[in-house]
PDB file of C-alpha atoms in Angstrom:
ATOM      1  CA  MET A 753       0.041  -0.203   0.265  1.00 48.00           C
ATOM      2  CA  PRO A 754       1.692   3.443  -0.742  1.00 52.00           C
ATOM      3  CA  SER A 755       2.020   5.917   2.076  1.00 65.00           C
ATOM      4  CA  ILE A 756      -1.062   8.194   2.676  1.00 67.00           C
ATOM      5  CA  ASN A 757       1.091  11.392   1.363  1.00 80.00           C
ATOM      6  CA  TYR A 758       1.514  10.170  -1.777  1.00 84.00           C
ATOM      7  CA  GLN A 759      -1.615   8.930  -2.282  1.00 86.00           C
ATOM      8  CA  ARG A 760      -3.419  12.000  -1.466  1.00 86.00           C
ATOM      9  CA  ARG A 761      -0.814  14.070  -3.624  1.00 87.00           C
ATOM     10  CA  VAL A 762      -1.472  11.585  -6.710  1.00 90.00           C
ATOM     11  CA  ARG A 763      -5.428  12.054  -6.116  1.00 90.00           C
ATOM     12  CA  THR A 764      -5.243  15.732  -5.790  1.00 88.00           C
ATOM     13  CA  VAL A 765      -3.266  15.927  -9.133  1.00 90.00           C
ATOM     14  CA  LEU A 766      -5.724  13.355 -11.098  1.00 92.00           C
ATOM     15  CA  SER A 767      -8.807  15.551  -9.222  1.00 89.00           C
ATOM     16  CA  THR A 768      -7.139  18.714 -10.686  1.00 88.00           C
ATOM     17  CA  VAL A 769      -6.938  16.962 -13.995  1.00 91.00           C
ATOM     18  CA  ALA A 770     -10.564  15.930 -14.075  1.00 90.00           C
ATOM     19  CA  LYS A 771     -11.816  19.111 -12.934  1.00 88.00           C
ATOM     20  CA  ASN A 772     -10.337  20.608 -15.954  1.00 88.00           C
ATOM     21  CA  ASP A 773     -12.416  18.265 -18.070  1.00 90.00           C
ATOM     22  CA  GLN A 774      -9.203  16.396 -18.997  1.00 91.00           C
ATOM     23  CA  ASN A 775      -8.991  12.414 -18.892  1.00 91.00           C
ATOM     24  CA  THR A 776      -5.518  12.027 -19.687  1.00 93.00           C
ATOM     25  CA  ILE A 777      -1.901  13.048 -18.182  1.00 93.00           C
ATOM     26  CA  LEU A 778       1.282  11.929 -19.162  1.00 93.00           C
ATOM     27  CA  LEU A 779       3.121   9.977 -16.158  1.00 91.00           C
ATOM     28  CA  LEU A 780       6.101  12.174 -16.044  1.00 90.00           C
ATOM     29  CA  ASP A 781       3.774  15.187 -15.768  1.00 91.00           C
ATOM     30  CA  LEU A 782       2.036  13.751 -12.710  1.00 91.00           C
ATOM     31  CA  VAL A 783       5.142  12.768 -11.168  1.00 89.00           C
ATOM     32  CA  ASP A 784       6.743  16.387 -11.876  1.00 88.00           C
ATOM     33  CA  ARG A 785       3.442  17.832 -10.170  1.00 88.00           C
ATOM     34  CA  VAL A 786       3.449  15.821  -7.172  1.00 87.00           C
ATOM     35  CA  LYS A 787       7.297  16.467  -6.623  1.00 85.00           C
ATOM     36  CA  ASP A 788       6.296  19.965  -7.169  1.00 82.00           C
ATOM     37  CA  SER A 789       3.776  19.712  -4.598  1.00 79.00           C
ATOM     38  CA  ILE A 790       6.151  18.446  -1.740  1.00 77.00           C
ATOM     39  CA  ILE A 791       8.360  21.461  -2.801  1.00 75.00           C
ATOM     40  CA  LEU A 792       5.759  24.061  -2.385  1.00 69.00           C
ATOM     41  CA  GLU A 793       4.286  22.560   0.978  1.00 67.00           C
ATOM     42  CA  GLY A 794       7.361  22.003   2.970  1.00 62.00           C
ATOM     43  CA  GLU A 795       9.878  24.493   4.311  1.00 52.00           C
ATOM     44  CA  GLY A 796      12.827  23.279   2.207  1.00 59.00           C
ATOM     45  CA  ARG A 797      11.807  19.979   1.550  1.00 69.00           C
ATOM     46  CA  ARG A 798      12.367  18.265  -1.741  1.00 74.00           C
ATOM     47  CA  ALA A 799      11.063  14.952  -3.179  1.00 73.00           C
ATOM     48  CA  GLY A 800      13.136  11.905  -2.403  1.00 75.00           C
ATOM     49  CA  PRO A 801      15.148   9.656  -5.028  1.00 79.00           C
ATOM     50  CA  ARG A 802      12.088   7.418  -4.434  1.00 82.00           C
ATOM     51  CA  ALA A 803       9.363   9.680  -5.167  1.00 83.00           C
ATOM     52  CA  GLU A 804       8.513   8.328  -8.748  1.00 87.00           C
ATOM     53  CA  TYR A 805       8.468   4.720  -7.210  1.00 89.00           C
ATOM     54  CA  PHE A 806       5.833   5.916  -4.433  1.00 89.00           C
ATOM     55  CA  VAL A 807       3.824   7.726  -7.222  1.00 90.00           C
ATOM     56  CA  GLN A 808       3.634   4.492  -9.252  1.00 90.00           C
ATOM     57  CA  LYS A 809       2.512   2.356  -6.351  1.00 91.00           C
ATOM     58  CA  ALA A 810      -0.485   4.942  -5.503  1.00 90.00           C
ATOM     59  CA  LEU A 811      -1.340   4.680  -9.000  1.00 92.00           C
ATOM     60  CA  LYS A 812      -1.242   1.135  -9.007  1.00 91.00           C
ATOM     61  CA  ARG A 813      -3.945   1.495  -6.032  1.00 89.00           C
ATOM     62  CA  GLU A 814      -5.789   3.655  -8.437  1.00 90.00           C
ATOM     63  CA  CYS A 815      -5.379   1.066 -11.266  1.00 89.00           C
ATOM     64  CA  LEU A 816      -6.740  -1.750  -8.906  1.00 87.00           C
ATOM     65  CA  ALA A 817      -9.985   0.514  -8.063  1.00 85.00           C
ATOM     66  CA  ALA A 818     -10.370   0.548 -11.900  1.00 86.00           C
ATOM     67  CA  ARG A 819     -10.368   4.660 -11.879  1.00 89.00           C
ATOM     68  CA  VAL A 820      -7.197   4.838 -13.941  1.00 93.00           C
ATOM     69  CA  LYS A 821      -5.349   2.967 -16.656  1.00 93.00           C
ATOM     70  CA  ILE A 822      -1.580   3.547 -17.604  1.00 92.00           C
ATOM     71  CA  VAL A 823      -0.980   3.078 -21.522  1.00 93.00           C
ATOM     72  CA  ARG A 824       1.490   4.255 -23.970  1.00 91.00           C
ATOM     73  CA  ASP A 825       0.537   6.799 -26.487  1.00 89.00           C
ATOM     74  CA  ARG A 826       1.821   7.006 -30.322  1.00 90.00           C
ATOM     75  CA  ASN A 827       5.278   8.407 -29.224  1.00 89.00           C
ATOM     76  CA  GLU A 828       5.846   5.691 -26.736  1.00 88.00           C
ATOM     77  CA  ASN A 829       4.958   7.799 -23.796  1.00 90.00           C
ATOM     78  CA  LEU A 830       3.432   6.539 -20.597  1.00 92.00           C
ATOM     79  CA  VAL A 831       0.080   8.472 -19.978  1.00 93.00           C
ATOM     80  CA  VAL A 832      -2.433   7.814 -17.165  1.00 94.00           C
ATOM     81  CA  ASN A 833      -6.093   7.543 -18.527  1.00 93.00           C
ATOM     82  CA  LEU A 834      -8.919   7.937 -16.128  1.00 93.00           C
ATOM     83  CA  SER A 835     -11.678   5.592 -16.679  1.00 90.00           C
ATOM     84  CA  PRO A 836     -15.275   6.796 -17.139  1.00 89.00           C
ATOM     85  CA  SER A 837     -16.000   6.101 -13.605  1.00 87.00           C
ATOM     86  CA  GLY A 838     -12.681   7.294 -12.362  1.00 87.00           C
ATOM     87  CA  PHE A 839     -13.210  10.695 -14.382  1.00 88.00           C
ATOM     88  CA  ARG A 840     -16.286  11.082 -12.212  1.00 86.00           C
ATOM     89  CA  TYR A 841     -14.814  10.250  -8.939  1.00 85.00           C
ATOM     90  CA  PHE A 842     -11.703  12.745  -9.263  1.00 87.00           C
ATOM     91  CA  GLN A 843     -14.339  15.152 -10.316  1.00 85.00           C
ATOM     92  CA  HIS A 844     -16.032  15.106  -7.240  1.00 81.00           C
ATOM     93  CA  LEU A 845     -13.196  14.585  -5.053  1.00 79.00           C
ATOM     94  CA  ASP A 846     -12.619  17.391  -2.835  1.00 68.00           C
ATOM     95  CA  ILE A 847      -9.449  16.726  -0.585  1.00 58.00           C
ATOM     96  CA  VAL A 848      -8.835  18.807   2.373  1.00 55.00           C
ATOM     97  CA  VAL A 849      -5.918  18.184   4.316  1.00 56.00           C
ATOM     98  CA  VAL A 850      -6.531  18.968   7.941  1.00 56.00           C
ATOM     99  CA  LEU A 851      -3.742  18.463  10.402  1.00 57.00           C
ATOM    100  CA  ASP A 852      -3.852  16.409  13.507  1.00 60.00           C
ATOM    101  CA  HIS A 853      -3.177  18.497  16.498  1.00 61.00           C
ATOM    102  CA  ARG A 854      -0.829  16.160  17.602  1.00 66.00           C
ATOM    103  CA  GLU A 855       1.687  16.426  14.853  1.00 68.00           C
ATOM    104  CA  SER A 856       4.540  18.713  14.807  1.00 70.00           C
ATOM    105  CA  LYS A 857       3.285  20.813  11.868  1.00 67.00           C
ATOM    106  CA  PHE A 858       0.424  21.852  13.757  1.00 64.00           C
ATOM    107  CA  ARG A 859       2.287  23.258  16.764  1.00 68.00           C
ATOM    108  CA  LYS A 860       4.489  25.449  14.404  1.00 70.00           C
ATOM    109  CA  LEU A 861       1.822  27.144  12.520  1.00 68.00           C
ATOM    110  CA  THR A 862       1.478  30.797  12.269  1.00 73.00           C
ATOM    111  CA  VAL A 863      -1.450  32.444  13.413  1.00 73.00           C
ATOM    112  CA  ASP A 864      -2.594  32.846   9.568  1.00 74.00           C
ATOM    113  CA  GLN A 865      -2.273  29.255   8.886  1.00 72.00           C
ATOM    114  CA  LEU A 866      -4.164  28.464  12.013  1.00 71.00           C
ATOM    115  CA  GLN A 867      -6.875  30.842  11.106  1.00 72.00           C
ATOM    116  CA  LYS A 868      -7.160  29.051   7.585  1.00 74.00           C
ATOM    117  CA  GLU A 869      -7.173  25.326   9.349  1.00 71.00           C
ATOM    118  CA  THR A 870     -10.189  26.571  11.336  1.00 74.00           C
ATOM    119  CA  GLN A 871     -11.958  28.079   8.261  1.00 73.00           C
ATOM    120  CA  ILE A 872     -11.389  24.667   6.541  1.00 69.00           C
ATOM    121  CA  LEU A 873     -13.038  22.914   9.661  1.00 73.00           C
ATOM    122  CA  GLU A 874     -15.669  25.145   9.691  1.00 73.00           C
ATOM    123  CA  GLY A 875     -16.628  24.733   6.290  1.00 71.00           C
ATOM    124  CA  ILE A 876     -16.476  21.010   6.731  1.00 69.00           C
ATOM    125  CA  LEU A 877     -18.665  21.132   9.884  1.00 74.00           C
ATOM    126  CA  ASP A 878     -21.153  23.482   7.899  1.00 72.00           C
ATOM    127  CA  GLU A 879     -21.519  20.766   5.416  1.00 72.00           C
ATOM    128  CA  VAL A 880     -22.114  17.931   7.783  1.00 71.00           C
ATOM    129  CA  LEU A 881     -24.740  20.011   9.634  1.00 72.00           C
ATOM    130  CA  LYS A 882     -26.723  20.932   6.593  1.00 73.00           C
ATOM    131  CA  VAL A 883     -26.388  16.814   5.811  1.00 69.00           C
ATOM    132  CA  ILE A 884     -27.791  16.106   9.398  1.00 67.00           C
ATOM    133  CA  ARG A 885     -30.553  19.086   9.035  1.00 70.00           C
ATOM    134  CA  ILE A 886     -31.691  17.487   5.726  1.00 71.00           C
ATOM    135  CA  ARG A 887     -32.016  14.079   6.833  1.00 65.00           C
ATOM    136  CA  ARG A 888     -32.854  14.942  10.367  1.00 63.00           C
ATOM    137  CA  ASP A 889     -35.131  12.073  10.679  1.00 61.00           C
ATOM    138  CA  ARG A 890     -32.502   9.585   9.577  1.00 59.00           C
ATOM    139  CA  TYR A 891     -29.939  11.103  12.292  1.00 52.00           C
ATOM    140  CA  ALA A 892     -32.598  12.458  14.967  1.00 56.00           C
ATOM    141  CA  ALA A 893     -31.075  10.162  17.601  1.00 57.00           C
ATOM    142  CA  THR A 894     -27.298  11.744  16.848  1.00 50.00           C
ATOM    143  CA  ALA A 895     -28.096  14.868  15.789  1.00 51.00           C
ATOM    144  CA  ALA A 896     -26.417  16.046  19.267  1.00 60.00           C
ATOM    145  CA  ILE A 897     -23.640  18.504  19.000  1.00 62.00           C
ATOM    146  CA  GLU A 898     -21.658  17.085  21.276  1.00 62.00           C
ATOM    147  CA  ARG A 899     -21.474  13.608  19.361  1.00 69.00           C
ATOM    148  CA  LEU A 900     -20.698  15.474  15.627  1.00 70.00           C
ATOM    149  CA  PRO A 901     -16.874  14.464  16.034  1.00 74.00           C
ATOM    150  CA  GLY A 902     -17.940  11.096  16.817  1.00 75.00           C
ATOM    151  CA  ILE A 903     -20.346  11.004  13.687  1.00 75.00           C
ATOM    152  CA  VAL A 904     -17.911  12.671  11.204  1.00 76.00           C
ATOM    153  CA  THR A 905     -15.181   9.871  12.528  1.00 79.00           C
ATOM    154  CA  GLU A 906     -17.940   6.761  11.847  1.00 81.00           C
ATOM    155  CA  ILE A 907     -18.704   8.373   8.353  1.00 81.00           C
ATOM    156  CA  VAL A 908     -14.842   9.055   7.299  1.00 79.00           C
ATOM    157  CA  GLY A 909     -14.055   5.478   8.473  1.00 79.00           C
ATOM    158  CA  THR A 910     -16.886   3.818   6.705  1.00 82.00           C
ATOM    159  CA  VAL A 911     -15.944   5.672   3.409  1.00 82.00           C
ATOM    160  CA  GLU A 912     -12.314   4.456   4.168  1.00 81.00           C
ATOM    161  CA  ARG A 913     -13.405   0.941   4.553  1.00 83.00           C
ATOM    162  CA  LEU A 914     -15.738   0.890   1.665  1.00 84.00           C
ATOM    163  CA  GLU A 915     -12.674   2.325  -0.415  1.00 83.00           C
ATOM    164  CA  GLU A 916     -10.491  -0.467   0.653  1.00 84.00           C
ATOM    165  CA  GLN A 917     -13.139  -3.264   0.260  1.00 86.00           C
ATOM    166  CA  TYR A 918     -13.789  -1.748  -3.494  1.00 83.00           C
ATOM    167  CA  THR A 919     -10.164  -2.056  -4.464  1.00 85.00           C
ATOM    168  CA  ASP A 920      -9.949  -5.501  -2.667  1.00 82.00           C
ATOM    169  CA  LEU A 921     -12.955  -6.853  -4.849  1.00 85.00           C
ATOM    170  CA  ASN A 922     -11.461  -5.267  -8.013  1.00 83.00           C
ATOM    171  CA  SER A 923      -8.354  -7.028  -7.614  1.00 84.00           C
ATOM    172  CA  ILE A 924     -10.100 -10.446  -6.631  1.00 86.00           C
ATOM    173  CA  LEU A 925     -12.466  -9.667 -10.165  1.00 86.00           C
ATOM    174  CA  ALA A 926      -9.304  -9.188 -11.841  1.00 85.00           C
ATOM    175  CA  GLU A 927      -7.795 -12.228 -10.607  1.00 86.00           C
ATOM    176  CA  HIS A 928     -10.750 -14.351 -11.448  1.00 87.00           C
ATOM    177  CA  ARG A 929     -10.886 -12.869 -15.368  1.00 87.00           C
ATOM    178  CA  ARG A 930      -7.239 -13.697 -15.390  1.00 87.00           C
ATOM    179  CA  VAL A 931      -7.936 -17.526 -14.441  1.00 89.00           C
ATOM    180  CA  GLU A 932     -10.932 -17.397 -16.782  1.00 88.00           C
ATOM    181  CA  ARG A 933      -8.658 -16.121 -19.713  1.00 87.00           C
ATOM    182  CA  ALA A 934      -6.075 -18.990 -18.665  1.00 86.00           C
ATOM    183  CA  LEU A 935      -8.797 -21.777 -19.207  1.00 83.00           C
TER     184      LEU A 935
END
């Protein structure tokens, strides 16, 4: 499994591609964009020598989820193609990075950065509250504000488990198809 950091960065780039109504990107461009995001985010950090390997690991996970396919174009360049379902997935993917308060990065935030983090969290909570208000009957027993962090954690955990199950099921399906072809 690729690191969460590279998986998030690859998904961010693919989301940007899809939101620009494109369904392909050169693999080299994708790797460069991921490396650039590391440089832009960190104070003097650079992408490591194995960055391309980690990007390919993250892409493999996306391939297993049937969201992307890596092919060669006419010039023999590797191209990442978004599948129709992957295109829809990445178009609607909103990647928001929320820092964990236990991380050292969080303790080093400036006042402006902390205000930005607070605004991001406010936006997330507003969206969650809208959903709860719309579906009050479904969430009536759990709509207490004190339980809101638990509700959000439960929903995020469920989504993550479903993504993993989806990837696993696609892997099993691909294996079954390989066996069928071999017969």
